[in-house]
Amino acid sequence: MSDPRYAIGIDLGTTHSALSYVNLAESEGEKTSHGVLNIPQLTGPGTVEELPLLPSFLYLPHPDELAPGELSLPWQQSAAELTGVAGEMARSRGATTPIRLVSSAKSWLCHPGVDRRAAILPNDAPEEVTRVSPLEASTRYLAHLRQAWDTAHPEAPFTEQAITVTIPASFDPAARELTADAARAAGYETLTLLEEPQAALYSWIQGSEGRWRKDVKPGDIILVVDVGGGTSDFSLIAVLERDGVLEPHRVAVGDHILLGGDNMDLALAHLVARKLAASGTQLDAWQLRALTYGCRSAKEALLSNTDAASWPIVVPSRGSKLIGGSIRTELTREEVQTFILDGFFPQVEASARPAVRARAGLTQLGLPYAQDAGITRHLAAFLARQLGATGELEGFAGQPNADASFLHPTAVLFNGGVFKSELLATRVMATINDWLYLENAEPARMLGGADLDLAVARGAAYYSYVRRGSGVRIRGGTARSYYVAIESSMPAIPGMEPPIQALCVAPFGMEEGSEIELPAQEFGLVVGEPVHFRFFGSSVRRQDQIGDLLDFWQADELQELNEIQATLSPEGRQAGDVVQVRLHALATESGTLELLAVSDEGQRWKVEFDVRNAGAAD
């Protein structure tokens, strides 16, 4: 492949996707020539417009719903693309026909409880609606962006550029691998994955044109609070000084929390439904889903700086008895602000924790949303859990407070469309600084200037540029430690399963592009017949090294990932043979993690983290 002309960054978002780029020939050091691609997309039947954002929605029309040619785009489309539409038209048309709308594919892509390669979306669609998998929907968005680029830049083919695609920091190895699979299926020949909070910080650094060094100092701890359409992500980045140069290090990421703007839209829809019920109008499930999309517009308008005191809400009618075929009501600014602030950003103490309720034995198939809607409670728990995150960071100049109950951030960077409302950012800052005040710490300052719609795409493009040896690099490696379960050998005891130990196969901070062999340890690998593996992850055990074997751990230290059922290729051996192997951990350049079993003869088996329901090994 020839040297790339552009470094391209792609934000594969829950509600929007975007593409930004850096012209490598016209950039030097921290001064970059960058831009954002306007993406051709259908905004109505037969109408194509170029917009900076591609809504991450896929609409699956009835075969007789649209005339031939009304789904045509500026490039040649496959049969699958001609049976569905992505982007603005999908979002607007799906608001009135939600049973044909695929949304939140990114959240489904990281849902371990479903087969993410199976055609399950829309998850509540009737049988006559053709469904697609979360993987296919993600592939469609990524392919749309690639085709848009090639149409705008035929002189610089997409496959010859340096590509970075962003993911939530909390994505586990399975979700990372699935994202890479979607990109490969979309025609991305090479790519790198980057955590979204890091991309947001890269964008802030790029936009400052070097001034960022005046806004942060050695010993600072930057808290990135990223609340998007589907998820809440928290990351901590410490600022070090080495050889006179400032160097950011990502030291912690939070758990994957399915809590964001979509939850707020749904909560407002239930608020409106209760208002209508009080006046004698009952909505069915179809109408409630359509109402949710209307509440999104109301939320965005009434939380912004517009002067509107209220916003009209129109609910499509399922019958013909109502005049105009719809139900009309409104949301007021006071209702929206009070409901969102108190429900999702309550002013709580630093000791607050998310509530956990007992779950019903049976539940509908759906996304595993957070049980507690209070984002500030999740944030308090994250900062408390990461109290020791900088304790062993060599060269860190910050002075830990021995009496602190949580890690004290000194600066906050907001990301995600939710924070386009200054009201919400102000509430989070006030809550954090109340916590700091009560522990006699200096208030945190807000890092401004972020483009909340495009920061992640811009930062990803800058990262693609940085990887080529220019600009500022955020260090960090893997965001968690990873472990595989080792079953103990013991006689059978009625009612008791053999105890397990947790073997560290990838330590916290393992740098991409590195491969580490577990020292002086050999294991028996069963080949040619079904076996299962159990994996764990930890965001707090930073001291464990590769090969460490844990006999005991606290309940909140290790989180079990999905069990993998697999059949490993016998490679010329008999089914059921046990092969003596050493284990290797590989952090790939693209940002995925692999566990390899290597025999004395050099044969290698890749044991994938759960990217499929079965057969997850080669």
Coordinates of C-alpha atoms in Angstrom, one line a residue:
M1 CA 0.0 0.0 0.0
S2 CA 1.3 3.5 -0.8
D3 CA 1.8 6.0 1.9
P4 CA -1.5 7.5 3.0
R5 CA -2.4 11.1 2.1
Y6 CA -5.0 11.4 4.9
A7 CA -5.4 10.3 8.5
I8 CA -9.1 9.5 8.8
G9 CA -11.1 9.3 12.1
I10 CA -14.5 7.8 12.3
D11 CA -16.9 8.2 15.2
L12 CA -19.2 5.1 15.1
G13 CA -21.8 6.6 17.5
T14 CA -24.9 5.2 19.1
T15 CA -27.1 8.0 17.6
H16 CA -24.7 9.7 15.1
S17 CA -21.6 8.8 13.1
A18 CA -19.1 11.2 11.6
L19 CA -15.9 11.3 9.6
S20 CA -13.0 13.7 10.0
Y21 CA -9.6 13.8 8.4
V22 CA -6.1 15.3 8.7
N23 CA -4.2 16.1 5.5
L24 CA -0.8 14.6 6.2
A25 CA 1.0 16.6 3.6
E26 CA -0.1 19.9 5.0
S27 CA 0.4 19.1 8.7
E28 CA 3.4 19.4 10.9
G29 CA 3.8 18.9 14.6
E30 CA 0.7 20.0 16.5
K31 CA -0.5 22.2 13.7
T32 CA -2.8 20.2 11.5
S33 CA -4.8 20.7 8.3
H34 CA -8.0 19.0 9.1
G35 CA -11.6 18.9 8.0
V36 CA -15.0 17.1 8.3
L37 CA -16.6 15.2 5.5
N38 CA -20.1 16.2 4.6
I39 CA -21.9 12.9 4.2
P40 CA -24.4 12.4 1.3
Q41 CA -27.6 10.7 2.6
L42 CA -31.3 10.4 2.0
T43 CA -33.3 13.0 3.9
G44 CA -36.5 12.0 2.1
P45 CA -37.6 9.6 -0.7
G46 CA -35.4 10.5 -3.7
T47 CA -33.8 13.5 -1.9
V48 CA -30.0 13.4 -1.1
E49 CA -28.4 16.0 1.0
E50 CA -24.8 16.4 2.4
L51 CA -24.8 16.7 6.2
P52 CA -21.9 16.6 8.7
L53 CA -23.4 13.8 10.7
L54 CA -24.9 10.5 9.7
P55 CA -27.6 9.5 12.1
S56 CA -26.9 5.9 13.2
F57 CA -30.3 4.6 12.3
L58 CA -31.3 2.0 9.7
Y59 CA -34.9 2.0 8.3
L60 CA -36.2 -1.2 6.7
P61 CA -39.2 -0.2 4.5
H62 CA -42.0 -2.5 3.3
P63 CA -41.2 -3.7 -0.2
D64 CA -44.1 -1.6 -1.6
E65 CA -43.4 1.5 0.5
L66 CA -41.1 3.3 -1.8
A67 CA -40.9 3.6 -5.6
P68 CA -37.9 2.3 -7.5
G69 CA -35.0 4.8 -7.4
E70 CA -36.2 6.6 -4.2
L71 CA -33.4 4.9 -2.2
S72 CA -30.6 5.8 -4.7
L73 CA -27.4 7.4 -3.5
P74 CA -24.5 8.9 -5.5
W75 CA -22.6 5.6 -5.5
Q76 CA -23.5 2.1 -6.7
Q77 CA -25.4 0.2 -4.0
S78 CA -25.6 -3.5 -3.1
A79 CA -28.9 -5.4 -2.9
A80 CA -28.8 -5.0 0.9
E81 CA -28.4 -1.3 0.7
L82 CA -31.3 -1.0 -1.7
T83 CA -33.6 -2.7 0.8
G84 CA -32.9 -0.3 3.6
V85 CA -31.8 3.3 4.3
A86 CA -29.4 4.7 6.8
G87 CA -29.1 8.3 8.0
E88 CA -31.5 11.2 8.4
M89 CA -34.4 9.7 6.4
A90 CA -34.1 6.6 8.5
R91 CA -34.4 8.6 11.7
S92 CA -37.3 10.8 10.6
R93 CA -39.3 8.0 8.9
G94 CA -38.7 5.6 11.7
A95 CA -40.1 8.1 14.2
T96 CA -43.6 7.4 12.7
T97 CA -43.0 3.7 11.9
P98 CA -40.7 2.6 14.8
I99 CA -41.3 -1.2 14.2
R100 CA -39.1 -0.9 11.0
L101 CA -36.4 1.2 12.6
V102 CA -33.0 -0.2 13.8
S103 CA -31.5 2.0 16.5
S104 CA -28.8 1.6 19.1
A105 CA -26.9 -1.0 17.1
K106 CA -23.7 -0.1 18.9
S107 CA -25.3 -0.9 22.3
W108 CA -26.5 -4.2 21.0
L109 CA -23.0 -4.9 19.6
C110 CA -21.7 -5.1 23.1
H111 CA -24.6 -7.0 24.6
P112 CA -23.2 -10.3 25.8
G113 CA -26.6 -11.9 26.3
V114 CA -27.5 -12.1 22.6
D115 CA -26.0 -13.5 19.4
R116 CA -24.7 -10.3 17.9
R117 CA -24.3 -11.9 14.5
A118 CA -27.9 -13.0 14.4
A119 CA -30.7 -11.0 12.7
I120 CA -32.5 -9.7 15.9
L121 CA -33.1 -6.0 15.1
P122 CA -35.5 -4.3 15.4
N123 CA -35.9 -6.5 18.4
D124 CA -39.7 -5.9 18.8
A125 CA -40.6 -6.0 15.1
P126 CA -43.4 -8.3 13.9
E127 CA -42.6 -11.4 11.8
E128 CA -43.2 -9.7 8.5
V129 CA -40.4 -7.2 9.0
T130 CA -37.0 -8.3 7.8
R131 CA -34.4 -8.1 10.6
V132 CA -30.7 -7.5 10.6
S133 CA -27.9 -8.3 13.1
P134 CA -26.2 -5.6 15.2
L135 CA -23.1 -6.5 13.3
E136 CA -24.7 -5.9 9.9
A137 CA -26.3 -2.6 11.0
S138 CA -22.8 -1.4 12.2
T139 CA -21.3 -2.6 8.9
R140 CA -23.9 -0.6 7.0
Y141 CA -23.0 2.7 8.7
L142 CA -19.3 2.1 8.3
A143 CA -19.7 1.2 4.6
H144 CA -21.8 4.3 4.0
L145 CA -19.0 6.4 5.4
R146 CA -16.4 4.7 3.2
Q147 CA -18.5 5.1 0.1
A148 CA -19.1 8.8 0.9
W149 CA -15.3 9.3 1.2
D150 CA -14.5 7.6 -2.1
T151 CA -17.2 9.7 -3.8
A152 CA -15.7 12.9 -2.5
H153 CA -12.0 11.9 -2.8
P154 CA -11.6 9.5 -5.8
E155 CA -7.9 10.6 -6.0
A156 CA -7.3 9.2 -2.5
P157 CA -9.1 5.8 -2.1
F158 CA -10.3 5.1 1.4
T159 CA -8.5 1.8 1.6
E160 CA -5.2 3.6 1.2
Q161 CA -5.6 6.0 4.1
A162 CA -4.7 5.6 7.8
I163 CA -8.1 4.8 9.5
T164 CA -9.1 5.0 13.1
V165 CA -12.5 4.0 14.4
T166 CA -13.6 4.9 17.9
I167 CA -15.3 2.7 20.5
P168 CA -16.4 3.3 24.1
A169 CA -13.5 3.0 26.6
S170 CA -15.6 0.4 28.4
F171 CA -15.9 -2.0 25.5
D172 CA -14.6 -5.5 26.4
P173 CA -12.4 -7.5 24.1
A174 CA -15.4 -9.2 22.4
A175 CA -17.1 -5.9 21.5
R176 CA -13.8 -4.5 20.2
E177 CA -13.3 -7.6 18.0
L178 CA -16.9 -7.3 16.7
T179 CA -16.3 -3.6 15.8
A180 CA -13.2 -4.6 13.9
D181 CA -15.2 -7.4 12.2
A182 CA -17.9 -4.8 11.1
A183 CA -15.2 -2.6 9.7
R184 CA -13.6 -5.4 7.8
A185 CA -17.0 -6.4 6.4
A186 CA -17.4 -2.7 5.3
G187 CA -14.2 -2.8 3.3
Y188 CA -11.8 -1.4 5.8
E189 CA -8.6 -3.2 5.0
T190 CA -6.6 -1.8 7.9
L191 CA -7.8 0.1 10.9
T192 CA -7.0 1.0 14.5
L193 CA -9.5 1.2 17.4
L194 CA -9.4 4.2 19.8
E195 CA -11.3 4.8 23.0
E196 CA -13.8 7.7 22.7
P197 CA -12.8 9.6 25.8
Q198 CA -9.2 9.6 24.5
A199 CA -10.4 10.8 21.1
A200 CA -12.2 13.7 22.9
L201 CA -9.0 14.7 24.7
Y202 CA -7.0 14.4 21.4
S203 CA -9.5 16.7 19.8
W204 CA -9.1 19.2 22.6
I205 CA -5.4 19.0 22.3
Q206 CA -5.5 19.4 18.5
G207 CA -7.9 22.4 18.7
S208 CA -5.7 24.2 21.2
E209 CA -2.8 24.4 18.7
G210 CA -0.3 23.9 21.5
R211 CA -2.1 26.1 24.1
W212 CA -3.2 23.0 26.0
R213 CA 0.2 23.0 27.9
K214 CA -1.0 26.3 29.6
D215 CA -4.3 24.7 30.6
V216 CA -2.9 21.6 32.3
K217 CA 0.2 21.0 34.3
P218 CA 2.2 18.0 35.7
G219 CA 0.2 16.3 38.5
D220 CA -3.2 17.1 36.9
I221 CA -5.9 14.4 36.7
I222 CA -8.3 15.0 33.9
L223 CA -11.7 13.4 34.2
V224 CA -13.4 12.8 30.9
V225 CA -17.2 12.5 31.3
D226 CA -18.7 11.2 28.1
V227 CA -22.5 10.9 28.0
G228 CA -23.8 10.1 24.5
G229 CA -27.0 8.8 23.1
G230 CA -26.6 5.3 24.5
T231 CA -23.8 5.2 27.1
S232 CA -22.1 6.9 29.9
D233 CA -18.3 6.5 29.8
F234 CA -15.8 7.8 32.4
S235 CA -12.0 7.9 32.0
L236 CA -9.1 9.4 34.0
I237 CA -6.0 10.7 32.4
A238 CA -3.0 11.8 34.5
V239 CA -0.6 14.4 33.2
L240 CA 3.1 13.6 33.7
E241 CA 6.3 15.4 32.8
R242 CA 9.1 13.4 31.3
D243 CA 12.3 15.1 30.0
G244 CA 10.6 18.4 30.1
V245 CA 7.7 17.2 28.0
L246 CA 4.1 16.9 29.2
E247 CA 2.8 13.4 28.6
P248 CA -0.9 12.4 29.2
H249 CA -1.5 8.8 30.6
R250 CA -4.9 7.1 30.7
V251 CA -5.0 5.5 34.1
A252 CA -8.6 4.3 34.4
V253 CA -11.8 3.7 32.6
G254 CA -15.3 3.0 33.9
D255 CA -17.7 0.1 33.4
H256 CA -19.9 0.0 30.4
I257 CA -23.1 1.8 31.5
L258 CA -26.0 1.8 29.1
L259 CA -27.3 5.1 30.2
G260 CA -27.5 8.2 28.1
G261 CA -29.7 10.5 26.0
D262 CA -31.9 7.6 24.8
N263 CA -32.8 6.9 28.4
M264 CA -33.8 10.5 28.9
D265 CA -36.0 10.5 25.7
L266 CA -37.8 7.4 27.0
A267 CA -38.2 8.8 30.4
L268 CA -39.8 12.0 29.0
A269 CA -42.0 9.9 26.8
H270 CA -43.4 8.1 29.9
L271 CA -43.8 11.6 31.5
V272 CA -45.9 12.7 28.6
A273 CA -47.8 9.4 28.5
R274 CA -48.8 9.9 32.2
K275 CA -50.0 13.4 31.4
L276 CA -52.1 12.0 28.5
A277 CA -53.5 9.2 30.7
A278 CA -54.6 11.7 33.3
S279 CA -56.7 13.4 30.6
G280 CA -58.2 10.0 29.5
T281 CA -55.9 9.2 26.5
Q282 CA -54.1 5.8 26.7
L283 CA -51.1 5.1 24.4
D284 CA -50.1 1.7 23.2
A285 CA -46.5 0.4 23.0
W286 CA -46.2 1.4 19.3
Q287 CA -47.3 5.0 20.1
L288 CA -45.0 5.2 23.1
R289 CA -42.1 4.3 20.9
A290 CA -43.0 6.9 18.4
L291 CA -43.5 9.4 21.2
T292 CA -40.0 8.8 22.3
Y293 CA -38.6 10.2 19.1
G294 CA -40.7 13.3 19.5
C295 CA -39.5 13.8 23.0
R296 CA -35.9 13.8 21.8
S297 CA -36.5 16.9 19.8
A298 CA -38.2 18.6 22.7
K299 CA -35.4 17.7 25.0
E300 CA -32.7 19.1 22.7
A301 CA -34.6 22.3 22.1
L302 CA -35.7 22.9 25.7
L303 CA -32.3 22.1 27.3
S304 CA -30.5 24.4 24.9
N305 CA -30.3 28.2 25.1
T306 CA -33.3 28.8 22.9
D307 CA -36.1 31.1 24.3
A308 CA -38.9 28.5 23.8
A309 CA -41.0 28.0 26.9
S310 CA -42.6 24.8 25.6
W311 CA -42.3 22.4 22.7
P312 CA -45.2 20.7 20.8
I313 CA -45.4 16.9 20.9
V314 CA -47.3 15.0 18.2
V315 CA -48.2 11.3 18.7
P316 CA -49.3 9.4 15.6
S317 CA -52.8 7.8 16.0
R318 CA -53.4 4.1 15.3
G319 CA -57.1 4.7 14.5
S320 CA -59.3 7.2 12.6
K321 CA -61.4 8.6 15.4
L322 CA -59.1 11.4 16.3
I323 CA -59.2 14.7 14.3
G324 CA -56.1 15.0 12.2
G325 CA -55.1 11.4 12.9
S326 CA -52.8 12.3 15.8
I327 CA -52.6 13.2 19.5
R328 CA -51.2 16.6 20.4
T329 CA -49.7 17.8 23.6
E330 CA -46.6 19.7 24.8
L331 CA -43.6 19.7 27.1
T332 CA -42.6 22.8 29.0
R333 CA -39.0 24.0 29.6
E334 CA -39.5 23.7 33.4
E335 CA -40.8 20.1 33.1
V336 CA -37.8 19.0 31.0
Q337 CA -35.2 20.8 33.0
T338 CA -36.5 19.6 36.4
F339 CA -37.1 16.0 35.2
I340 CA -33.7 15.6 33.5
L341 CA -31.7 17.3 36.3
D342 CA -33.3 15.6 39.2
G343 CA -33.7 12.2 37.5
F344 CA -30.3 11.9 35.7
F345 CA -28.0 14.4 37.3
P346 CA -29.1 14.6 41.0
Q347 CA -26.9 16.5 43.4
V348 CA -25.7 13.6 45.6
E349 CA -22.9 13.1 48.1
A350 CA -19.6 11.6 47.1
S351 CA -20.6 8.5 49.1
A352 CA -23.6 7.9 46.9
R353 CA -23.8 4.6 44.9
P354 CA -26.1 3.4 42.2
A355 CA -29.1 1.6 43.5
V356 CA -29.4 -2.1 42.6
R357 CA -32.8 -3.8 42.8
A358 CA -33.7 -7.4 42.7
R359 CA -34.6 -8.4 39.1
A360 CA -37.6 -10.4 37.9
G361 CA -36.9 -14.0 36.9
L362 CA -38.3 -13.3 33.5
T363 CA -37.7 -10.2 31.4
Q364 CA -38.2 -9.0 27.9
L365 CA -35.3 -9.4 25.5
G366 CA -33.7 -6.0 25.3
L367 CA -30.6 -4.0 26.2
P368 CA -29.2 -4.4 29.7
Y369 CA -29.8 -0.8 30.7
A370 CA -28.4 0.6 33.9
Q371 CA -30.9 0.1 36.8
D372 CA -30.1 3.5 38.3
A373 CA -30.6 6.5 36.1
G374 CA -28.5 8.8 38.3
I375 CA -25.4 9.5 36.3
T376 CA -23.8 11.4 39.2
R377 CA -24.2 8.3 41.4
H378 CA -22.4 6.2 38.8
L379 CA -19.7 8.9 38.6
A380 CA -19.2 8.9 42.4
A381 CA -18.8 5.1 42.4
F382 CA -16.3 5.3 39.6
L383 CA -14.1 7.9 41.4
A384 CA -14.2 6.0 44.7
R385 CA -13.3 2.7 42.9
Q386 CA -10.3 4.4 41.3
L387 CA -8.9 6.0 44.4
G388 CA -5.5 4.3 43.9
A389 CA -5.3 4.8 40.2
T390 CA -2.2 7.0 40.3
G391 CA -0.6 5.3 43.3
E392 CA 2.0 3.3 41.2
L393 CA 2.3 5.7 38.2
E394 CA 6.0 6.4 37.9
G395 CA 6.8 10.1 37.7
F396 CA 3.4 11.4 38.6
A397 CA 3.7 14.6 40.5
G398 CA 0.3 14.7 42.1
Q399 CA 0.1 14.7 45.9
P400 CA -2.4 12.0 47.1
N401 CA -4.6 12.9 50.0
A402 CA -4.4 10.2 52.6
D403 CA -7.9 11.1 53.9
A404 CA -9.6 11.2 50.5
S405 CA -12.5 8.9 49.9
F406 CA -12.3 9.2 46.1
L407 CA -9.8 10.2 43.4
H408 CA -9.7 13.9 43.1
P409 CA -9.9 15.2 39.5
T410 CA -8.3 18.6 38.9
A411 CA -9.9 19.2 35.4
V412 CA -13.0 17.9 33.7
L413 CA -13.5 17.5 29.9
F414 CA -17.1 16.9 28.8
N415 CA -18.0 14.9 25.7
G416 CA -21.2 13.6 24.1
G417 CA -24.3 15.3 22.7
V418 CA -26.0 15.4 26.1
F419 CA -23.6 18.1 27.2
K420 CA -24.6 20.5 24.5
S421 CA -26.8 21.7 27.3
E422 CA -24.7 24.0 29.5
L423 CA -27.2 23.4 32.2
L424 CA -26.2 19.7 32.5
A425 CA -22.5 20.4 32.3
T426 CA -22.8 23.1 35.0
R427 CA -24.7 20.6 37.3
V428 CA -22.0 18.0 37.0
M429 CA -19.3 20.5 37.7
A430 CA -21.1 21.8 40.7
T431 CA -21.6 18.3 42.1
I432 CA -18.0 17.3 41.6
N433 CA -16.7 20.5 43.2
D434 CA -19.1 20.0 46.2
W435 CA -17.4 16.7 46.7
L436 CA -14.0 18.2 46.5
Y437 CA -14.9 21.1 48.8
L438 CA -16.0 18.7 51.5
E439 CA -12.6 16.9 51.4
N440 CA -10.7 20.3 51.4
A441 CA -9.5 19.9 47.8
E442 CA -9.1 22.6 45.2
P443 CA -12.1 22.9 42.8
A444 CA -11.8 21.2 39.4
R445 CA -11.8 23.4 36.3
M446 CA -13.7 22.7 33.2
L447 CA -11.7 22.3 29.9
G448 CA -13.7 24.2 27.3
G449 CA -13.8 24.5 23.6
A450 CA -14.9 21.0 22.7
D451 CA -17.1 20.4 19.6
L452 CA -19.5 17.9 21.2
D453 CA -20.9 16.6 17.9
L454 CA -17.5 16.2 16.1
A455 CA -14.9 16.0 18.8
V456 CA -14.6 12.2 18.7
A457 CA -14.2 12.0 14.9
R458 CA -11.7 14.9 15.0
G459 CA -9.7 13.3 17.8
A460 CA -9.6 10.0 16.0
A461 CA -8.2 11.6 12.9
Y462 CA -5.6 13.4 15.0
Y463 CA -4.7 10.1 16.6
S464 CA -4.2 8.5 13.2
Y465 CA -1.9 11.4 12.5
V466 CA -0.1 11.0 15.9
R467 CA 0.6 7.3 15.2
R468 CA 2.8 8.4 12.3
G469 CA 5.2 10.1 14.7
S470 CA 3.9 13.7 15.1
G471 CA 1.9 15.5 17.8
V472 CA 1.0 14.5 21.3
R473 CA 0.5 10.8 22.2
I474 CA -1.7 9.7 25.1
R475 CA -0.2 6.6 26.8
G476 CA -2.1 3.9 28.5
G477 CA -2.2 0.5 26.9
T478 CA -5.0 -1.9 27.8
A479 CA -7.7 -0.4 30.1
R480 CA -8.1 -3.5 32.2
S481 CA -6.3 -6.6 33.4
Y482 CA -7.6 -9.8 32.0
Y483 CA -7.7 -13.3 33.5
V484 CA -8.6 -16.9 32.5
A485 CA -10.1 -19.4 34.9
I486 CA -8.0 -22.4 35.8
E487 CA -9.9 -25.2 37.4
S488 CA -8.3 -26.9 40.3
S489 CA -7.6 -30.7 40.3
M490 CA -9.5 -32.3 43.2
P491 CA -11.6 -35.4 44.0
A492 CA -15.3 -35.3 43.3
I493 CA -17.3 -33.9 46.3
P494 CA -21.1 -34.0 46.2
G495 CA -22.6 -30.6 45.8
M496 CA -19.3 -28.8 45.4
E497 CA -17.7 -27.6 42.1
P498 CA -13.9 -27.6 41.9
P499 CA -12.5 -24.2 43.0
I500 CA -11.0 -22.0 40.3
Q501 CA -8.0 -19.7 40.2
A502 CA -7.7 -16.6 38.0
L503 CA -4.6 -16.5 35.8
C504 CA -3.6 -13.1 34.7
V505 CA -3.1 -13.3 30.9
A506 CA -2.9 -9.5 30.1
P507 CA -1.8 -7.0 32.7
F508 CA -3.2 -3.5 33.0
G509 CA -1.5 -1.1 30.6
M510 CA -0.2 -3.7 28.2
E511 CA 0.9 -1.7 25.2
E512 CA -0.6 -2.3 21.7
G513 CA 1.7 -4.3 19.4
S514 CA 3.2 -6.3 22.2
E515 CA 3.1 -10.1 22.7
I516 CA 3.9 -11.5 26.1
E517 CA 4.4 -15.2 27.0
L518 CA 3.3 -16.4 30.4
P519 CA 6.5 -17.2 32.2
A520 CA 7.5 -20.9 33.0
Q521 CA 3.9 -22.2 32.9
E522 CA 2.6 -24.9 30.7
F523 CA -1.0 -26.1 30.4
G524 CA -2.9 -28.9 28.7
L525 CA -5.1 -27.7 25.9
V526 CA -8.0 -30.0 24.8
V527 CA -8.4 -30.0 21.0
G528 CA -10.9 -31.5 18.6
E529 CA -13.9 -31.5 21.0
P530 CA -16.1 -28.9 22.7
V531 CA -14.5 -27.1 25.6
H532 CA -15.3 -24.0 27.5
F533 CA -13.2 -21.1 28.9
R534 CA -14.1 -18.5 31.6
F535 CA -12.6 -15.0 31.4
F536 CA -12.5 -12.2 33.9
G537 CA -11.6 -8.5 33.7
S538 CA -10.6 -6.0 36.3
S539 CA -10.3 -2.2 36.2
V540 CA -8.8 -1.9 39.7
R541 CA -6.1 -4.6 40.0
R542 CA -3.2 -2.7 38.5
Q543 CA -0.5 -4.6 40.3
D544 CA -1.1 -8.0 38.8
Q545 CA 1.5 -9.1 36.3
I546 CA 1.2 -11.7 33.5
G547 CA 1.3 -15.2 34.9
D548 CA 0.1 -14.2 38.4
L549 CA -2.3 -16.8 39.8
L550 CA -5.0 -15.5 42.1
D551 CA -6.5 -17.8 44.7
F552 CA -8.8 -15.1 46.2
W553 CA -10.3 -11.8 45.2
Q554 CA -12.9 -9.4 46.3
A555 CA -16.3 -9.6 44.6
D556 CA -15.9 -6.1 43.1
E557 CA -12.3 -6.7 41.9
L558 CA -13.0 -9.1 39.0
Q559 CA -16.0 -9.1 36.7
E560 CA -16.7 -12.3 34.8
L561 CA -17.0 -12.0 31.0
N562 CA -19.1 -14.3 29.0
E563 CA -18.0 -17.9 29.0
I564 CA -16.7 -19.2 25.7
Q565 CA -17.7 -22.5 24.2
A566 CA -15.3 -23.6 21.4
T567 CA -13.9 -26.5 19.5
L568 CA -10.2 -26.0 18.8
S569 CA -8.9 -27.5 15.5
P570 CA -7.0 -30.8 16.2
E571 CA -4.3 -29.9 13.7
G572 CA -3.7 -33.5 12.7
R573 CA -4.3 -34.9 16.2
Q574 CA -7.1 -37.1 17.5
A575 CA -10.3 -35.4 18.9
G576 CA -9.9 -35.1 22.7
D577 CA -6.1 -35.1 22.7
V578 CA -4.5 -32.8 25.3
V579 CA -1.6 -30.7 23.8
Q580 CA 1.0 -29.2 26.1
V581 CA 1.0 -25.4 25.4
R582 CA 2.3 -22.1 26.7
L583 CA -0.1 -19.2 26.7
H584 CA 0.7 -15.9 25.0
A585 CA -1.2 -12.6 25.3
L586 CA -1.2 -10.3 22.2
A587 CA -2.4 -6.7 22.2
T588 CA -2.7 -6.1 18.5
E589 CA -1.8 -2.8 16.8
S590 CA -5.5 -2.4 15.9
G591 CA -6.5 -2.3 19.6
T592 CA -7.9 -5.8 20.1
L593 CA -6.7 -8.4 22.5
E594 CA -6.0 -12.1 21.7
L595 CA -5.0 -15.1 23.8
L596 CA -2.8 -17.6 22.0
A597 CA -1.9 -21.2 23.0
V598 CA 1.4 -22.2 21.5
S599 CA 2.7 -25.8 21.4
D600 CA 6.3 -26.9 21.7
E601 CA 6.2 -27.5 17.9
G602 CA 5.1 -23.9 17.3
Q603 CA 1.5 -24.5 16.4
R604 CA -0.7 -21.6 17.5
W605 CA -4.4 -21.6 18.5
K606 CA -6.2 -18.3 19.0
V607 CA -8.8 -18.4 21.8
E608 CA -11.0 -15.4 21.1
F609 CA -12.9 -13.5 23.7
D610 CA -16.6 -14.1 23.3
V611 CA -17.4 -12.6 19.8
R612 CA -19.8 -15.4 19.0
N613 CA -22.2 -17.6 21.0
A614 CA -20.2 -20.7 20.0
G615 CA -17.2 -21.7 18.0
A616 CA -15.0 -18.8 19.3
A617 CA -11.7 -20.3 18.5
D618 CA -9.4 -21.1 15.6

